Short mmCIF file of C-alpha atoms and ligand atoms in Angstrom, two decimals:
data_model
loop_
_atom_site.label_atom_id
_atom_site.label_comp_id
_atom_site.label_asym_id
_atom_site.label_seq_id
_atom_site.Cartn_x
_atom_site.Cartn_y
_atom_site.Cartn_z
CA MET Y 175 183.86 -27.88 -86.15
CA ARG Y 176 183.31 -26.80 -82.57
CA ILE Y 177 180.03 -25.02 -82.13
CA VAL Y 178 178.12 -23.48 -79.21
CA LEU Y 179 174.35 -23.18 -79.38
CA LEU Y 180 173.06 -20.30 -77.27
CA GLY Y 181 169.47 -19.40 -76.52
CA ALA Y 182 166.87 -19.17 -73.77
CA PRO Y 183 165.60 -22.37 -72.17
CA GLY Y 184 163.04 -23.82 -74.57
CA ALA Y 185 164.47 -21.98 -77.59
CA GLY Y 186 165.07 -25.29 -79.36
CA LYS Y 187 168.79 -25.85 -78.73
CA GLY Y 188 168.48 -29.57 -78.02
CA THR Y 189 166.16 -30.10 -80.99
CA GLN Y 190 168.57 -28.40 -83.39
CA CYS Y 191 171.65 -30.04 -81.88
CA LYS Y 192 170.22 -33.49 -82.51
CA ARG Y 193 169.79 -32.56 -86.18
CA LEU Y 194 173.30 -31.05 -86.46
CA VAL Y 195 174.84 -34.11 -84.93
CA SER Y 196 173.60 -36.36 -87.71
CA GLN Y 197 174.13 -33.84 -90.54
CA TYR Y 198 177.70 -32.86 -89.63
CA SER Y 199 178.87 -35.93 -87.66
CA LEU Y 200 179.35 -33.98 -84.46
CA ALA Y 201 179.14 -35.11 -80.85
CA HIS Y 202 176.34 -33.52 -78.82
CA LEU Y 203 177.43 -32.29 -75.40
CA SER Y 204 174.38 -31.10 -73.48
CA SER Y 205 175.08 -29.96 -69.91
CA GLY Y 206 171.39 -30.41 -69.01
CA ASP Y 207 171.33 -33.99 -70.36
CA ILE Y 208 174.56 -34.87 -68.54
CA LEU Y 209 173.15 -33.47 -65.28
CA ARG Y 210 169.89 -35.43 -65.71
CA GLN Y 211 171.93 -38.61 -66.29
CA GLU Y 212 174.00 -37.93 -63.15
CA ARG Y 213 170.75 -37.50 -61.22
CA ALA Y 214 169.25 -40.69 -62.62
CA GLN Y 215 172.41 -42.57 -61.63
CA GLY Y 216 172.31 -41.04 -58.12
CA THR Y 217 175.91 -39.76 -58.28
CA ASP Y 218 177.31 -37.12 -55.88
CA LEU Y 219 177.24 -34.56 -58.66
CA GLY Y 220 173.63 -35.44 -59.46
CA ARG Y 221 172.63 -35.03 -55.83
CA GLN Y 222 174.48 -31.71 -55.55
CA ALA Y 223 172.81 -30.36 -58.71
CA GLN Y 224 169.26 -31.44 -57.83
CA SER Y 225 167.99 -28.52 -55.75
CA TYR Y 226 169.40 -25.91 -58.14
CA MET Y 227 167.82 -27.57 -61.18
CA ASP Y 228 164.44 -28.05 -59.53
CA SER Y 229 164.26 -24.39 -58.48
CA GLY Y 230 165.30 -23.00 -61.88
CA ALA Y 231 168.67 -21.72 -60.66
CA LEU Y 232 172.01 -22.48 -62.26
CA VAL Y 233 174.18 -25.24 -60.82
CA PRO Y 234 177.36 -23.62 -59.37
CA ASP Y 235 180.06 -22.83 -61.92
CA ASP Y 236 182.75 -24.99 -60.33
CA LEU Y 237 180.62 -28.14 -60.58
CA ILE Y 238 179.58 -27.44 -64.16
CA ILE Y 239 183.01 -26.41 -65.39
CA GLY Y 240 184.58 -29.60 -64.01
CA MET Y 241 181.81 -31.73 -65.51
CA MET Y 242 182.05 -30.13 -68.97
CA LYS Y 243 185.86 -30.13 -69.08
CA LYS Y 244 185.71 -33.87 -68.52
CA ALA Y 245 183.07 -34.31 -71.25
CA ILE Y 246 185.08 -32.20 -73.73
CA ASP Y 247 188.23 -34.11 -72.86
CA GLN Y 248 186.53 -37.39 -73.73
CA THR Y 249 185.28 -36.05 -77.10
CA PRO Y 250 187.34 -35.89 -80.31
CA LYS Y 251 188.50 -32.28 -80.86
CA ALA Y 252 187.37 -32.46 -84.49
CA GLY Y 253 183.75 -31.82 -83.82
CA TYR Y 254 181.13 -31.24 -81.21
CA VAL Y 255 178.25 -28.97 -80.42
CA LEU Y 256 177.84 -27.56 -76.92
CA ASP Y 257 174.22 -27.24 -75.79
CA GLY Y 258 173.44 -25.36 -72.54
CA PHE Y 259 177.09 -24.64 -71.80
CA PRO Y 260 178.49 -22.06 -71.25
CA ARG Y 261 175.72 -20.28 -69.36
CA THR Y 262 177.72 -17.71 -67.37
CA LEU Y 263 180.63 -15.44 -68.21
CA LYS Y 264 182.87 -17.44 -65.88
CA GLN Y 265 182.00 -20.65 -67.75
CA ALA Y 266 182.70 -18.94 -71.11
CA LEU Y 267 186.09 -17.66 -69.93
CA GLU Y 268 187.05 -21.10 -68.62
CA LEU Y 269 185.93 -22.77 -71.83
CA ASP Y 270 188.02 -20.34 -73.90
CA LYS Y 271 191.04 -20.96 -71.71
CA VAL Y 272 190.80 -24.73 -72.08
CA LEU Y 273 190.13 -24.71 -75.82
CA VAL Y 274 192.72 -22.08 -76.73
CA ALA Y 275 195.34 -23.94 -74.67
CA GLY Y 276 194.47 -27.09 -76.62
CA GLY Y 277 194.72 -25.21 -79.96
CA SER Y 278 191.07 -25.88 -80.76
CA PRO Y 279 188.95 -22.74 -80.21
CA ILE Y 280 185.22 -22.41 -80.86
CA ASP Y 281 184.44 -21.94 -84.58
CA ALA Y 282 180.93 -20.58 -84.28
CA VAL Y 283 178.37 -19.57 -81.69
CA ILE Y 284 174.79 -19.71 -82.91
CA ASN Y 285 172.27 -17.72 -80.92
CA LEU Y 286 168.68 -18.93 -81.33
CA GLU Y 287 166.43 -15.90 -80.94
CA VAL Y 288 162.84 -16.71 -79.95
CA ASP Y 289 160.03 -14.44 -78.76
CA ASP Y 290 158.92 -14.86 -75.12
CA ALA Y 291 155.38 -16.04 -75.97
CA ILE Y 292 156.76 -18.77 -78.24
CA ILE Y 293 159.28 -19.84 -75.58
CA ALA Y 294 156.46 -20.23 -73.04
CA ASP Y 295 154.47 -22.37 -75.49
CA ARG Y 296 157.47 -24.55 -76.35
CA MET Y 297 158.29 -25.21 -72.70
CA SER Y 298 154.74 -25.92 -71.57
CA GLY Y 299 154.25 -28.35 -74.46
CA ARG Y 300 157.62 -30.11 -74.17
CA ARG Y 301 157.52 -33.83 -73.47
CA SER Y 302 160.67 -35.91 -72.99
CA CYS Y 303 161.54 -39.57 -73.02
CA PRO Y 304 163.05 -40.48 -69.63
CA ALA Y 305 164.81 -43.47 -71.21
CA CYS Y 306 166.55 -42.05 -74.32
CA GLY Y 307 166.17 -38.26 -73.86
CA ALA Y 308 164.22 -37.74 -77.11
CA VAL Y 309 162.24 -34.49 -77.02
CA TYR Y 310 158.77 -33.87 -78.48
CA HIS Y 311 156.13 -31.17 -78.35
CA ILE Y 312 152.43 -31.87 -77.85
CA ARG Y 313 151.51 -29.88 -81.00
CA ASN Y 314 154.65 -28.81 -82.88
CA LEU Y 315 156.73 -31.99 -82.92
CA LYS Y 316 154.36 -34.76 -81.95
CA PRO Y 317 155.33 -38.38 -81.43
CA GLN Y 318 153.56 -40.82 -83.74
CA LYS Y 319 151.46 -42.04 -80.82
CA ASP Y 320 150.45 -39.47 -78.20
CA GLY Y 321 152.49 -39.73 -75.00
CA VAL Y 322 154.81 -42.49 -76.25
CA CYS Y 323 158.43 -42.23 -77.48
CA ASP Y 324 158.83 -43.16 -81.17
CA LYS Y 325 162.27 -44.62 -80.51
CA ASP Y 326 161.70 -46.99 -77.60
CA GLY Y 327 157.99 -46.93 -76.70
CA THR Y 328 158.62 -45.41 -73.24
CA ALA Y 329 155.88 -43.19 -71.75
CA LEU Y 330 156.83 -39.54 -72.21
CA ILE Y 331 157.10 -37.21 -69.21
CA GLN Y 332 156.89 -33.50 -68.61
CA ARG Y 333 160.16 -32.25 -67.11
CA PRO Y 334 159.55 -31.08 -63.52
CA ASP Y 335 161.43 -27.85 -64.29
CA ASP Y 336 158.96 -27.09 -67.12
CA ASP Y 337 156.41 -26.23 -64.43
CA LEU Y 338 155.19 -22.63 -65.01
CA GLU Y 339 156.70 -21.13 -61.83
CA VAL Y 340 160.09 -22.77 -62.43
CA VAL Y 341 160.00 -21.66 -66.08
CA LYS Y 342 159.60 -18.03 -64.94
CA LYS Y 343 162.64 -18.39 -62.70
CA ARG Y 344 164.67 -20.09 -65.46
CA LEU Y 345 163.92 -17.27 -67.89
CA GLU Y 346 164.95 -14.69 -65.28
CA THR Y 347 168.16 -16.64 -64.64
CA TYR Y 348 168.80 -16.76 -68.39
CA ARG Y 349 168.36 -12.98 -68.78
CA GLN Y 350 170.62 -12.16 -65.87
CA GLN Y 351 173.40 -14.69 -66.29
CA THR Y 352 173.40 -16.10 -69.82
CA GLN Y 353 172.24 -13.31 -72.13
CA PRO Y 354 175.47 -11.31 -71.54
CA LEU Y 355 177.31 -14.09 -73.42
CA ILE Y 356 175.78 -12.81 -76.66
CA GLY Y 357 177.89 -9.63 -76.37
CA TYR Y 358 180.91 -11.64 -75.25
CA TYR Y 359 180.89 -13.80 -78.38
CA GLN Y 360 179.92 -10.87 -80.62
CA LYS Y 361 183.15 -9.15 -79.57
CA GLN Y 362 185.08 -12.29 -80.50
CA GLY Y 363 183.53 -12.19 -83.98
CA VAL Y 364 182.14 -15.74 -83.78
CA LEU Y 365 178.46 -14.97 -83.11
CA HIS Y 366 175.72 -15.82 -85.64
CA GLU Y 367 172.18 -14.69 -84.84
CA VAL Y 368 169.40 -16.98 -86.06
CA ASP Y 369 165.69 -16.12 -85.93
CA ALA Y 370 164.38 -19.35 -84.39
CA ASN Y 371 160.68 -18.47 -84.14
CA ALA Y 372 159.79 -20.60 -87.16
CA GLY Y 373 159.28 -24.36 -87.28
CA ALA Y 374 162.16 -26.74 -86.58
CA ASP Y 375 162.82 -27.53 -90.29
CA ALA Y 376 163.05 -23.83 -91.22
CA VAL Y 377 165.40 -23.09 -88.31
CA ASP Y 378 167.48 -26.12 -89.23
CA SER Y 379 167.92 -24.79 -92.82
CA VAL Y 380 169.11 -21.39 -91.60
CA ILE Y 381 171.64 -22.97 -89.23
CA ARG Y 382 172.89 -25.21 -92.03
CA GLU Y 383 173.34 -22.16 -94.29
CA VAL Y 384 175.46 -20.50 -91.61
CA LEU Y 385 177.60 -23.58 -91.03
CA ASP Y 386 178.00 -24.44 -94.72
CA LYS Y 387 179.30 -20.90 -95.42
CA LEU Y 388 181.75 -21.34 -92.58
CA ILE Y 389 182.98 -24.66 -93.96
CA VAL Y 390 183.43 -23.21 -97.47
CA ARG Y 391 185.36 -20.22 -96.04
CA ARG Y 392 187.69 -22.54 -94.13
CA ARG Y 393 188.47 -24.85 -97.06
CA PRO Y 394 190.99 -22.69 -99.01
CA VAL Y 395 192.90 -22.06 -95.78
CA ALA Y 396 193.15 -25.78 -95.16
CA ARG Y 397 194.44 -26.36 -98.74
CA ALA Y 398 196.99 -23.54 -98.46
CA ARG Y 399 198.42 -25.08 -95.30
CA ARG Y 400 199.03 -28.47 -96.94
P1 ADP D 1190 166.08 -26.22 -75.37
O1 ADP D 1190 167.05 -27.35 -75.57
O2 ADP D 1190 166.60 -24.92 -75.93
O3 ADP D 1190 165.63 -26.07 -73.95
P2 ADP D 1190 164.21 -27.93 -76.83
O4 ADP D 1190 164.99 -28.32 -78.04
O5 ADP D 1190 164.02 -28.94 -75.78
O6 ADP D 1190 164.77 -26.54 -76.21
O7 ADP D 1190 162.79 -27.42 -77.38
C1 ADP D 1190 161.78 -26.97 -76.48
C2 ADP D 1190 160.41 -27.47 -76.97
O8 ADP D 1190 160.08 -26.80 -78.19
C3 ADP D 1190 160.36 -28.96 -77.28
O9 ADP D 1190 159.07 -29.42 -76.93
C4 ADP D 1190 160.57 -29.04 -78.80
O10 ADP D 1190 159.91 -30.17 -79.35
C5 ADP D 1190 159.90 -27.74 -79.27
N1 ADP D 1190 160.59 -27.10 -80.39
C6 ADP D 1190 161.93 -27.01 -80.60
N2 ADP D 1190 162.18 -26.30 -81.72
C7 ADP D 1190 160.99 -25.92 -82.21
C8 ADP D 1190 160.58 -25.15 -83.34
N3 ADP D 1190 161.48 -24.59 -84.18
N4 ADP D 1190 159.26 -24.95 -83.55
C9 ADP D 1190 158.36 -25.47 -82.70
N5 ADP D 1190 158.65 -26.21 -81.62
C10 ADP D 1190 159.96 -26.43 -81.36
P1 AMP D 1191 168.68 -27.54 -69.69
O1 AMP D 1191 168.38 -28.97 -69.95
O2 AMP D 1191 169.78 -26.98 -70.53
O3 AMP D 1191 167.43 -26.68 -69.75
O4 AMP D 1191 169.21 -27.45 -68.20
C1 AMP D 1191 168.43 -27.86 -67.10
C2 AMP D 1191 169.00 -27.28 -65.81
O5 AMP D 1191 170.33 -27.80 -65.57
C3 AMP D 1191 169.19 -25.76 -65.77
O6 AMP D 1191 168.00 -25.06 -65.41
C4 AMP D 1191 170.28 -25.62 -64.69
O7 AMP D 1191 169.78 -25.77 -63.38
C5 AMP D 1191 171.18 -26.82 -64.98
N1 AMP D 1191 172.24 -26.48 -65.97
C6 AMP D 1191 172.37 -26.96 -67.24
N2 AMP D 1191 173.45 -26.44 -67.82
C7 AMP D 1191 174.02 -25.60 -66.92
C8 AMP D 1191 175.14 -24.74 -66.94
N3 AMP D 1191 175.93 -24.62 -68.02
N4 AMP D 1191 175.41 -24.01 -65.83
C9 AMP D 1191 174.66 -24.12 -64.72
N5 AMP D 1191 173.57 -24.90 -64.64
C10 AMP D 1191 173.25 -25.64 -65.73
#
């Protein structure tokens, strides 16, 4: 299965992707995580992306498209979930071109719908592990010990772009450049809307229902082809 998770920054895409990855044996391709790794490694791409990320703008399409094509190329076609990509119409068109040419189009796009007030709370309370990328929330999804990653004991940090002013800019960027993708995928008939205001377990169950139905629907086709 090839899945795209759409949603505003802070909607819970990364949190849900990590769950899907283990439940459905998928690879997790997060454009934000890849960019943060590039920055940590001090690569050219990381340096080029830095100012855009810190100001809440999108990194230019050409850089992102190249980066994600490479990541997709290195991932088995059988299954992955895209998190944070595509984020513009140009990125979506390029992604379609590449996947359709390779005979492996997107199976489902899941749009996580979250109210603005909840988004603001999720982003202001987000804490991340700079070593392994694990994500927590100071109230909703707490680590066992405050401020410390459960997985490797590293001190958790607040992402610099979760600063209130940058968050405002990121939400504006989302509305202008990413929200139109909802209509784009709706027209393709692959969009599934999920109310993601509830807790992470409840959202996880709804996503699983959507994906399980999709898998069941695909099974007879697969048998008929054999
Ligand atoms: P995104 O990848 O969409 O930017 P994250 O997965 O990083 O969002 O989630 C943003 C913050 O909200 C994190 O602190 C995460 O722990 C918390 N969070 C994610 N999903 C939920 C949820 N369903 N209920 C409450 N908090 C959540
Ligand atoms: P995220 O971790 O998804 O919230 O992304 C963090 C930041 O990385 C964003 O605010 C953008 O600056 C940049 N970024 C991530 N994905 C993309 C993308 N698909 N297109 C452009 N910029 C991106």
